[in-house]
Coordinates of C-alpha atoms and ligand atoms in Angstrom, one line a residue:
Chain I
M1 CA 34.6 12.4 -37.4
A2 CA 31.6 10.5 -39.4
Q3 CA 32.8 7.0 -39.6
D4 CA 34.9 7.2 -36.9
Q5 CA 31.8 8.1 -34.7
T6 CA 30.8 3.7 -35.8
H7 CA 33.7 2.8 -33.0
E8 CA 32.5 5.6 -30.8
P9 CA 30.5 3.8 -27.5
I10 CA 27.0 4.7 -28.7
I11 CA 26.1 5.8 -25.1
K12 CA 28.8 7.4 -22.5
V13 CA 28.0 8.1 -18.9
R14 CA 30.5 9.5 -17.0
G15 CA 30.2 10.6 -13.6
L16 CA 26.7 9.6 -12.9
S17 CA 24.8 10.5 -10.0
K18 CA 21.6 10.1 -8.3
Y19 CA 20.1 11.3 -5.4
F20 CA 16.3 10.1 -4.2
D21 CA 16.0 13.0 -1.7
S22 CA 19.1 12.6 0.8
F23 CA 19.2 8.8 -0.2
E24 CA 22.4 8.3 -2.8
A25 CA 21.5 5.8 -5.4
L26 CA 24.1 5.7 -7.7
R27 CA 28.1 7.1 -7.3
D28 CA 30.7 8.5 -9.4
V29 CA 29.0 5.9 -11.9
S30 CA 31.3 5.7 -15.4
L31 CA 30.3 3.1 -18.0
D32 CA 30.7 3.4 -22.0
I33 CA 28.7 1.1 -24.1
N34 CA 29.9 0.2 -27.4
R35 CA 27.1 -0.4 -30.8
S36 CA 26.3 -3.8 -30.5
E37 CA 27.7 -4.6 -27.3
V38 CA 25.3 -6.5 -24.6
L39 CA 26.1 -5.3 -21.8
C40 CA 25.0 -7.2 -18.6
L41 CA 24.0 -5.1 -15.5
I42 CA 24.4 -7.1 -12.4
G43 CA 24.4 -7.1 -8.5
P44 CA 22.8 -7.1 -5.2
S45 CA 18.9 -5.9 -4.6
G46 CA 18.9 -2.4 -3.8
S47 CA 22.4 -1.9 -5.8
G48 CA 20.9 0.7 -8.5
K49 CA 20.9 -1.3 -11.7
S50 CA 17.0 -0.1 -12.1
T51 CA 18.1 3.3 -11.2
L52 CA 20.9 4.1 -13.5
L53 CA 19.5 2.1 -16.6
R54 CA 16.2 4.4 -15.6
C55 CA 18.8 6.7 -15.9
L56 CA 19.8 5.5 -19.1
N57 CA 16.4 7.2 -20.9
F58 CA 15.8 9.8 -18.1
L59 CA 12.6 8.0 -16.3
E60 CA 14.8 8.7 -13.9
A61 CA 16.8 12.6 -14.3
Y62 CA 20.4 12.1 -12.5
D63 CA 21.3 14.5 -10.1
G64 CA 25.0 14.5 -11.3
G65 CA 26.9 13.8 -14.2
E66 CA 26.5 13.2 -17.6
V67 CA 24.5 10.1 -19.7
R68 CA 25.7 10.7 -23.8
L69 CA 23.9 8.9 -26.5
E70 CA 26.1 9.3 -29.8
G71 CA 27.3 12.5 -28.1
D72 CA 23.5 14.4 -27.4
L73 CA 23.0 15.0 -23.7
I74 CA 20.3 13.3 -22.1
G75 CA 17.0 15.1 -20.7
W76 CA 19.2 18.0 -19.6
K77 CA 20.1 21.0 -22.0
S78 CA 23.1 20.9 -20.1
T79 CA 25.1 20.5 -17.6
T80 CA 26.6 23.4 -16.2
D81 CA 23.2 25.3 -15.4
N82 CA 22.9 25.1 -11.7
P83 CA 19.8 24.2 -11.7
R84 CA 20.2 21.4 -14.2
K85 CA 17.2 23.1 -16.5
P86 CA 15.0 19.3 -18.0
L87 CA 14.4 19.4 -22.3
K88 CA 11.0 20.5 -23.4
S89 CA 9.1 17.3 -23.8
E90 CA 9.1 17.0 -27.5
A91 CA 13.4 17.1 -27.6
L92 CA 13.3 14.9 -24.3
R93 CA 10.5 12.4 -27.1
R94 CA 12.7 12.2 -30.1
Q95 CA 16.0 11.3 -27.2
R96 CA 13.9 7.7 -26.0
Q97 CA 12.2 7.1 -29.4
N98 CA 16.0 6.0 -29.7
I99 CA 15.9 3.9 -26.2
G100 CA 13.4 0.7 -26.7
M101 CA 12.8 -0.1 -22.9
V102 CA 11.2 -3.8 -21.7
F103 CA 10.4 -4.6 -18.0
Q104 CA 10.1 -7.0 -16.0
Q105 CA 6.5 -6.0 -15.5
F106 CA 5.9 -5.9 -19.3
N107 CA 3.5 -2.3 -18.4
L108 CA 1.7 -3.3 -21.9
W109 CA -1.7 -1.7 -22.8
P110 CA -4.6 -4.2 -21.8
H111 CA -6.8 -2.5 -23.0
L112 CA -5.2 -2.8 -27.0
T113 CA -4.7 -6.0 -28.5
A114 CA -1.0 -7.6 -29.4
L115 CA -1.2 -5.9 -32.5
E116 CA -2.3 -2.5 -31.9
N117 CA -0.1 -3.0 -28.4
V118 CA 3.2 -2.6 -31.0
A119 CA 1.4 -0.2 -33.0
E120 CA 0.7 2.4 -31.4
A121 CA 3.8 4.8 -31.0
L122 CA 3.7 3.3 -35.1
I123 CA 0.9 5.8 -35.1
N124 CA 1.0 8.1 -33.2
V125 CA 5.3 9.0 -32.5
K126 CA 6.4 8.0 -35.9
R127 CA 3.3 9.4 -37.6
M128 CA 2.7 5.6 -39.7
S129 CA -0.5 5.5 -42.0
K130 CA -2.3 3.0 -39.9
A131 CA -2.1 0.2 -43.1
D132 CA 1.4 0.9 -42.6
A133 CA 2.3 0.7 -39.1
Q134 CA 0.0 -2.7 -38.2
D135 CA 2.4 -3.8 -41.4
K136 CA 5.2 -2.7 -39.2
A137 CA 4.0 -4.1 -36.0
R138 CA 3.2 -7.5 -38.1
V139 CA 6.8 -8.0 -38.8
A140 CA 7.7 -6.8 -35.3
L141 CA 5.3 -9.3 -33.7
A142 CA 7.2 -12.5 -35.8
K143 CA 10.3 -12.1 -35.4
V144 CA 9.3 -12.0 -31.6
N145 CA 7.3 -15.4 -33.2
L146 CA 4.1 -14.5 -31.7
S147 CA 2.4 -13.5 -35.6
D148 CA -0.8 -16.2 -34.3
K149 CA -1.6 -14.3 -31.7
E150 CA -1.6 -10.2 -33.4
R151 CA -5.3 -10.6 -32.2
S152 CA -5.4 -11.2 -29.0
H153 CA -5.3 -8.8 -25.5
P154 CA -3.3 -9.8 -22.8
A155 CA -4.9 -11.3 -19.9
N156 CA -5.5 -13.5 -23.1
L157 CA -1.6 -14.5 -23.4
S158 CA 0.6 -16.2 -21.2
G159 CA 3.8 -13.8 -19.5
G160 CA 6.3 -15.0 -21.1
Q161 CA 4.2 -13.6 -24.4
Q162 CA 3.2 -11.0 -23.2
Q163 CA 7.4 -10.3 -22.9
R164 CA 7.4 -11.0 -26.0
V165 CA 5.1 -8.2 -27.5
A166 CA 6.3 -5.8 -25.3
I167 CA 10.0 -6.4 -27.2
A168 CA 8.1 -6.0 -30.3
R169 CA 6.5 -2.8 -28.9
A170 CA 9.9 -1.5 -28.8
I171 CA 11.7 -3.4 -31.0
A172 CA 9.3 -1.6 -33.9
M173 CA 10.2 1.8 -33.5
E174 CA 13.5 1.0 -34.1
P175 CA 15.8 2.2 -31.1
K176 CA 19.5 2.2 -31.3
V177 CA 19.8 0.9 -27.9
M178 CA 17.5 -1.8 -26.0
L179 CA 17.5 -1.6 -22.5
F180 CA 15.7 -4.5 -20.1
D181 CA 14.8 -4.7 -16.7
E182 CA 14.4 -8.0 -15.2
P183 CA 12.8 -9.0 -17.9
T184 CA 12.9 -12.4 -16.7
S185 CA 11.9 -12.6 -13.3
A186 CA 8.5 -12.1 -13.3
L187 CA 8.3 -15.4 -15.3
D188 CA 7.7 -18.7 -14.7
P189 CA 10.6 -21.2 -15.2
E190 CA 9.2 -22.6 -17.9
L191 CA 8.2 -19.2 -20.1
V192 CA 11.8 -17.8 -19.1
G193 CA 14.1 -19.1 -22.2
E194 CA 11.6 -18.2 -25.0
V195 CA 11.9 -14.7 -23.7
L196 CA 15.8 -15.4 -23.2
G197 CA 16.0 -16.7 -26.9
V198 CA 14.3 -14.3 -28.2
M199 CA 17.5 -11.8 -26.6
K200 CA 20.1 -13.9 -27.6
E201 CA 18.7 -14.1 -31.5
M202 CA 18.5 -9.6 -31.0
A203 CA 22.0 -9.6 -29.9
S204 CA 23.2 -12.1 -32.7
D205 CA 21.8 -10.1 -35.2
G206 CA 24.0 -6.6 -33.8
M207 CA 20.9 -4.8 -31.2
T208 CA 23.0 -2.6 -28.5
M209 CA 21.8 -3.9 -25.3
V210 CA 21.6 -3.0 -21.6
V211 CA 20.4 -5.8 -19.4
V212 CA 19.5 -5.6 -15.5
T213 CA 19.3 -9.4 -15.4
H214 CA 19.6 -12.2 -12.2
E215 CA 19.7 -14.9 -15.5
M216 CA 23.7 -15.5 -15.0
G217 CA 23.8 -18.6 -17.6
F218 CA 22.1 -15.1 -19.9
A219 CA 24.7 -12.8 -18.7
A220 CA 28.2 -15.9 -19.1
H221 CA 27.1 -16.8 -22.4
V222 CA 25.9 -13.9 -24.8
A223 CA 27.2 -11.1 -22.9
D224 CA 30.2 -8.8 -23.6
R225 CA 30.5 -7.9 -20.2
V226 CA 29.3 -7.9 -17.2
A227 CA 29.0 -5.1 -15.1
F228 CA 29.2 -5.2 -11.4
L229 CA 27.0 -3.3 -9.2
E230 CA 26.9 -2.1 -5.4
K231 CA 26.0 0.3 -3.1
G232 CA 25.1 2.8 -5.9
R233 CA 28.7 1.9 -7.4
L234 CA 30.0 0.9 -10.5
V235 CA 32.7 -2.0 -8.9
T236 CA 34.1 -3.2 -12.2
C237 CA 32.9 -4.1 -16.4
V238 CA 34.3 -7.0 -17.4
P239 CA 34.0 -9.7 -19.8
P240 CA 31.5 -12.9 -18.4
Q241 CA 34.8 -15.2 -18.4
D242 CA 37.4 -13.3 -15.7
I243 CA 34.4 -13.3 -13.1
F244 CA 32.0 -16.8 -14.3
S245 CA 34.7 -19.1 -15.4
R246 CA 37.8 -17.6 -12.9
T247 CA 37.6 -16.9 -8.9
P248 CA 36.9 -13.0 -9.8
D249 CA 38.9 -10.5 -8.6
D250 CA 37.5 -8.5 -6.7
P251 CA 35.7 -9.8 -2.7
R252 CA 32.3 -8.7 -3.2
V253 CA 31.8 -10.0 -6.2
D254 CA 32.9 -13.0 -5.4
A255 CA 30.9 -12.8 -2.4
F256 CA 27.6 -12.2 -4.8
L257 CA 28.4 -14.7 -7.5
K258 CA 28.4 -17.6 -4.5
T259 CA 25.1 -17.5 -3.6
Y260 CA 24.7 -18.6 -7.4
R261 CA 27.1 -21.0 -7.5
E262 CA 26.0 -23.0 -4.4
R263 CA 22.3 -23.0 -6.2
N264 CA 24.2 -24.6 -9.4
V265 CA 23.1 -21.7 -11.5
V266 CA 26.5 -20.8 -12.6
Chain F
M1 CA -57.9 7.8 -8.4
E2 CA -59.3 10.1 -10.7
L3 CA -58.2 9.4 -14.1
D4 CA -59.5 12.9 -15.5
L5 CA -56.8 14.3 -13.1
F6 CA -54.4 13.0 -15.4
I7 CA -55.8 14.1 -18.7
R8 CA -55.7 18.3 -17.1
Y9 CA -52.7 18.2 -14.8
G10 CA -50.6 16.2 -17.9
P11 CA -49.0 17.8 -20.2
S12 CA -48.0 20.1 -16.9
L13 CA -46.7 16.9 -15.1
L14 CA -45.1 16.4 -19.0
S15 CA -43.1 19.6 -19.6
G16 CA -42.4 19.6 -15.7
F17 CA -40.4 16.5 -17.1
A18 CA -39.1 17.6 -19.2
V19 CA -37.4 20.4 -17.6
T20 CA -36.1 18.2 -15.0
I21 CA -34.8 16.3 -17.9
L22 CA -33.3 19.5 -19.4
C23 CA -31.3 20.9 -16.5
W24 CA -30.5 16.7 -15.1
I25 CA -28.6 16.1 -18.3
V26 CA -27.3 19.3 -19.0
G27 CA -26.4 20.3 -15.6
S28 CA -24.7 16.4 -15.0
L29 CA -22.7 16.5 -18.3
G30 CA -21.8 19.8 -17.0
G31 CA -20.0 19.2 -14.1
L32 CA -18.6 16.1 -15.8
V33 CA -16.7 18.3 -18.3
L34 CA -16.4 20.4 -15.6
G35 CA -15.1 17.2 -13.5
F36 CA -12.8 15.9 -15.9
V37 CA -11.1 19.5 -16.8
L38 CA -10.3 19.6 -12.8
A39 CA -9.7 16.1 -12.0
C40 CA -6.6 16.7 -14.9
L41 CA -5.8 20.9 -14.2
Y42 CA -5.1 18.5 -10.8
R43 CA -3.1 16.3 -11.4
F44 CA -0.8 17.8 -14.3
G45 CA -1.2 21.4 -13.6
P46 CA 1.2 24.2 -11.7
A47 CA 1.0 23.9 -7.1
P48 CA -0.8 26.6 -6.9
L49 CA -4.2 25.4 -9.1
K50 CA -3.9 22.2 -7.7
W51 CA -4.5 24.2 -4.2
F52 CA -7.1 26.3 -5.9
I53 CA -8.8 23.2 -7.2
F54 CA -8.5 21.5 -3.5
G55 CA -10.2 24.1 -2.0
Y56 CA -12.6 24.3 -4.0
V57 CA -13.8 20.9 -4.3
E58 CA -13.6 20.4 -0.3
V59 CA -16.0 24.0 0.1
I60 CA -18.2 22.7 -2.6
R61 CA -18.8 19.3 -1.0
G62 CA -19.0 20.8 2.0
T63 CA -21.9 23.0 1.2
P64 CA -25.6 21.8 0.8
F65 CA -27.1 22.0 -2.8
M66 CA -29.7 24.6 -1.7
I67 CA -28.3 27.0 -0.4
Q68 CA -25.6 27.0 -3.1
L69 CA -28.5 27.4 -5.1
F70 CA -29.8 29.9 -2.6
I71 CA -26.4 31.8 -3.1
L72 CA -26.4 31.7 -6.5
Y73 CA -30.2 32.6 -7.3
Y74 CA -30.7 35.5 -4.5
G75 CA -27.1 36.4 -3.9
G76 CA -26.6 36.8 -7.4
P77 CA -28.3 40.3 -8.1
S78 CA -26.7 42.0 -5.4
V79 CA -23.7 41.4 -7.4
G80 CA -25.1 41.4 -10.6
I81 CA -25.2 38.6 -11.7
L82 CA -29.4 38.0 -13.0
L83 CA -29.9 34.5 -14.1
S84 CA -33.7 32.7 -14.9
P85 CA -34.5 30.0 -12.1
V86 CA -33.8 27.5 -15.0
Q87 CA -30.0 29.2 -15.8
A88 CA -29.8 29.2 -12.0
G89 CA -31.0 25.9 -11.7
I90 CA -28.1 24.6 -14.2
I91 CA -25.5 26.6 -13.2
S92 CA -25.4 25.6 -9.5
F93 CA -26.2 22.2 -10.5
I94 CA -23.2 21.5 -12.8
V95 CA -21.0 23.7 -10.1
Y96 CA -22.4 20.7 -7.6
G97 CA -22.1 18.3 -8.9
S98 CA -18.5 18.8 -10.5
P99 CA -16.2 17.6 -7.4
Y100 CA -17.7 15.0 -7.4
F101 CA -16.6 13.8 -10.7
A102 CA -13.4 15.0 -10.1
E103 CA -12.6 13.1 -7.8
I104 CA -14.1 10.1 -9.8
F105 CA -11.5 10.9 -12.7
R106 CA -9.3 11.5 -10.1
S107 CA -9.3 7.9 -8.7
G108 CA -9.4 6.9 -12.3
F109 CA -6.3 8.3 -13.0
N110 CA -4.8 6.7 -10.5
A111 CA -6.4 3.3 -11.0
I112 CA -3.5 3.4 -14.6
P113 CA 0.0 2.0 -13.2
E114 CA 2.4 3.6 -13.4
G115 CA 4.6 0.9 -15.9
Q116 CA 1.8 1.6 -18.2
I117 CA 2.8 5.0 -18.4
E118 CA 6.2 5.0 -18.1
A119 CA 6.2 2.0 -20.8
A120 CA 4.4 4.7 -23.2
R121 CA 6.5 7.3 -22.2
C122 CA 9.8 5.2 -23.8
V123 CA 7.9 4.8 -26.9
G124 CA 7.5 8.7 -27.0
L125 CA 4.0 9.1 -26.6
S126 CA 3.3 12.4 -25.5
E127 CA 1.5 13.2 -22.3
T128 CA -1.9 14.5 -24.2
R129 CA -1.6 10.9 -26.0
I130 CA -1.0 9.1 -22.5
V131 CA -4.2 10.7 -21.8
T132 CA -6.1 9.7 -24.2
R133 CA -4.8 6.6 -25.7
I134 CA -3.7 4.8 -22.6
V135 CA -5.6 6.2 -19.6
L136 CA -8.9 7.4 -20.2
P137 CA -10.7 4.5 -22.6
Q138 CA -9.1 2.3 -19.4
M139 CA -10.2 4.5 -16.2
L140 CA -13.7 4.0 -17.8
V141 CA -13.9 -0.2 -16.1
P142 CA -13.1 1.6 -12.7
I143 CA -15.2 4.9 -13.3
T144 CA -18.2 3.8 -14.8
A145 CA -20.1 2.6 -11.7
P146 CA -19.1 5.6 -9.1
L147 CA -20.2 7.3 -12.8
T148 CA -23.9 5.4 -12.9
N149 CA -24.5 6.0 -9.2
F150 CA -24.0 9.6 -9.3
F151 CA -25.6 10.4 -12.0
I152 CA -28.3 8.5 -10.6
I153 CA -28.2 10.4 -7.6
L154 CA -28.5 13.8 -9.8
T155 CA -31.6 12.1 -11.5
K156 CA -33.5 12.8 -7.7
E157 CA -31.3 16.3 -6.6
T158 CA -33.3 17.5 -9.6
A159 CA -36.0 18.0 -6.9
I160 CA -34.3 20.4 -4.7
L161 CA -34.4 23.5 -8.0
S162 CA -38.2 23.7 -7.2
V163 CA -36.9 25.9 -4.2
V164 CA -36.2 28.7 -6.8
T165 CA -39.6 27.9 -8.9
V166 CA -38.0 26.1 -11.9
P167 CA -40.4 24.7 -13.4
E168 CA -39.2 21.4 -13.2
L169 CA -41.7 17.8 -11.8
L170 CA -41.6 18.5 -8.3
Y171 CA -42.7 21.8 -9.1
E172 CA -45.6 21.4 -11.5
T173 CA -46.2 18.1 -8.7
Q174 CA -46.6 20.5 -5.8
T175 CA -48.9 22.3 -7.5
M176 CA -51.3 19.2 -8.9
A177 CA -51.2 18.2 -5.1
S178 CA -51.9 21.8 -3.6
E179 CA -55.2 22.6 -6.4
T180 CA -56.3 19.8 -6.3
F181 CA -55.8 18.4 -3.0
T182 CA -54.8 14.4 -3.9
F183 CA -51.5 13.6 -2.4
V184 CA -51.3 10.0 -3.7
E185 CA -51.7 10.5 -7.5
P186 CA -49.5 13.2 -8.0
F187 CA -46.9 11.5 -6.1
L188 CA -46.8 8.7 -8.3
V189 CA -46.1 10.0 -11.0
L190 CA -43.6 11.6 -9.8
S191 CA -42.0 8.9 -8.3
I192 CA -42.5 7.0 -11.9
F193 CA -40.8 9.4 -13.2
Y194 CA -37.7 9.6 -11.9
W195 CA -37.9 6.0 -11.6
L196 CA -38.1 6.1 -15.8
M197 CA -34.9 7.9 -15.4
V198 CA -33.3 6.1 -12.5
I199 CA -34.0 2.2 -14.2
G200 CA -32.8 4.6 -17.9
T201 CA -29.7 5.0 -16.6
S202 CA -28.8 2.5 -15.0
R203 CA -29.4 0.1 -17.7
L204 CA -27.6 2.9 -19.8
G205 CA -24.7 2.6 -17.1
A206 CA -24.6 -1.8 -17.4
I207 CA -23.8 -1.2 -21.6
V208 CA -22.0 1.3 -20.9
E209 CA -19.8 -1.3 -19.0
T210 CA -20.0 -4.5 -20.7
R211 CA -18.5 -2.7 -23.7
V212 CA -15.8 -1.2 -21.3
T213 CA -14.8 -4.0 -20.0
R214 CA -14.4 -6.6 -23.1
H215 CA -10.7 -7.0 -23.5
L216 CA -10.6 -7.8 -19.6
R217 CA -12.6 -10.8 -20.8
R218 CA -10.3 -14.2 -20.9
T219 CA -11.6 -15.5 -23.7
Ligands
ATP1 N1 11.5 6.7 -6.3 C1 12.6 6.2 -5.1 N2 11.9 6.8 -4.5 C2 12.7 6.5 -3.3 N3 14.3 5.2 -3.3 C3 14.5 4.5 -4.5 C4 13.9 4.8 -5.4 N4 13.4 4.0 -6.3 C5 14.8 3.1 -6.1 N5 15.3 4.2 -4.7 C6 15.8 3.5 -4.1 O1 17.5 3.0 -4.6 C7 18.0 2.0 -4.5 C8 18.5 1.2 -5.7 O2 17.1 0.9 -6.4 P1 16.9 0.4 -7.2 O3 15.6 0.5 -7.8 O4 17.9 1.0 -8.9 O5 17.9 -1.1 -7.1 P2 18.0 -2.6 -8.1 O6 19.4 -2.7 -8.0 O7 17.2 -2.0 -9.4 O8 17.5 -3.3 -7.5 P3 16.6 -5.2 -7.4 O9 17.6 -6.0 -7.9 O10 15.9 -5.2 -6.1 O11 15.6 -4.6 -8.6 C9 17.3 0.8 -3.5 O12 17.2 1.2 -2.8 C10 16.1 1.8 -3.9 O13 15.3 2.5 -2.3
MG2 MG1 15.6 -3.4 -9.8

């Protein structure tokens, strides 16, 4: 079993559903994410991309189905209780340490410097000494090319720099999977490249990544597979060439990509 | 003005000032702490507790301080609560201030963007750490001014304690006025004392505000 594990998908999503009151935001989504894979989630606004991503680390408590990370059920004690009982916060926090997340709005803590943002959880979650945590945080900041900004507060960083600090904050925890929710959508166009560059580097280092994005260039060139969501349903999940370099089989995907083709982005 | 008046009444005025400061500091810091606890319970506690706190805030804010003080001091003995004037004054001061402090803290909690808290959860920070490390330090930015303001309001509310014979500043001033038939002098002194408290509080508030907003300044 143990040696088999590396061939097993690292995340298994089965029959996932999520309701906001009576609105069905996700319906019966099943998806495997393999180790070191880059999976891009695309789809129209409101199709449930963020919701799906947030179910993976239980920022949203999903209602039906399951999410497993290396076999470990995320968030719930079991799927058979009715109603389901959430894990103790201690256990959920342990799971979340394996799943890094990067948000569209960066969500840095503005009262802390770049270095402190990255070191915070190393000290208060991983229980490292302050000196060790800072060393490790410096390594993470170097990975995102921000060694010279460690003493800056977020207010004094550009959007692209803030997002790279946010990435460093996540990778310093050495997660097994990284989730990105439109990491470049809040950035000025000239800053998008520096963030995507860091993400490409992470991908080539073998990080498992799930990326919600409108950057079709990134999806086409970096993703191993692209999943298309519509109205809370997973329409297709295929290698990028199947939808970018020829006409997609599914008319819904074709219609969605047409809007990009018309603007010459793909 | 007769200067020997001040020499005669100086000690009692100063002692009144000391009692005022004592009631004000203990009462308002107590109210601050109680208010913070209420705000935390309101935010993180179970639903029935929320309703209780909501009711408490509405009732205390909806009644005059003097009535609360009367009920505690004159009504207390009938239910076995016997308090000295100073004790009753301080306790009712704590109770009176707490809902206002709770409201200030509640608005402070709301001022922190949810995304920052989600980011903290994602790296595995505990809810307690999220409050102490992420929420509280930033909350000081929007709440320092209203806190300072309310501390200033409370300096003058201490005067009400004189109605239950707490020997505070107003009480001593009135004693002096009625014994000497002077009015300008005692109330001038009274005003100066309150003014000292107010100016001290606002200076302190300004210093705190400069400190807690330092990170927001672009360099
Ligand atoms: N907390 C919430 N409460 C109620 N409805 C919600 C909530 N979060 C999301 N929704 C709804 O669920 C649907 C899916 O939302 P989601 O944010 O996942 O879409 P998305 O694909 O990420 O869209 P976008 O590209 O605009 O970010 C939307 O219709 C949205 O209005
Ligand atoms: Mg979204």
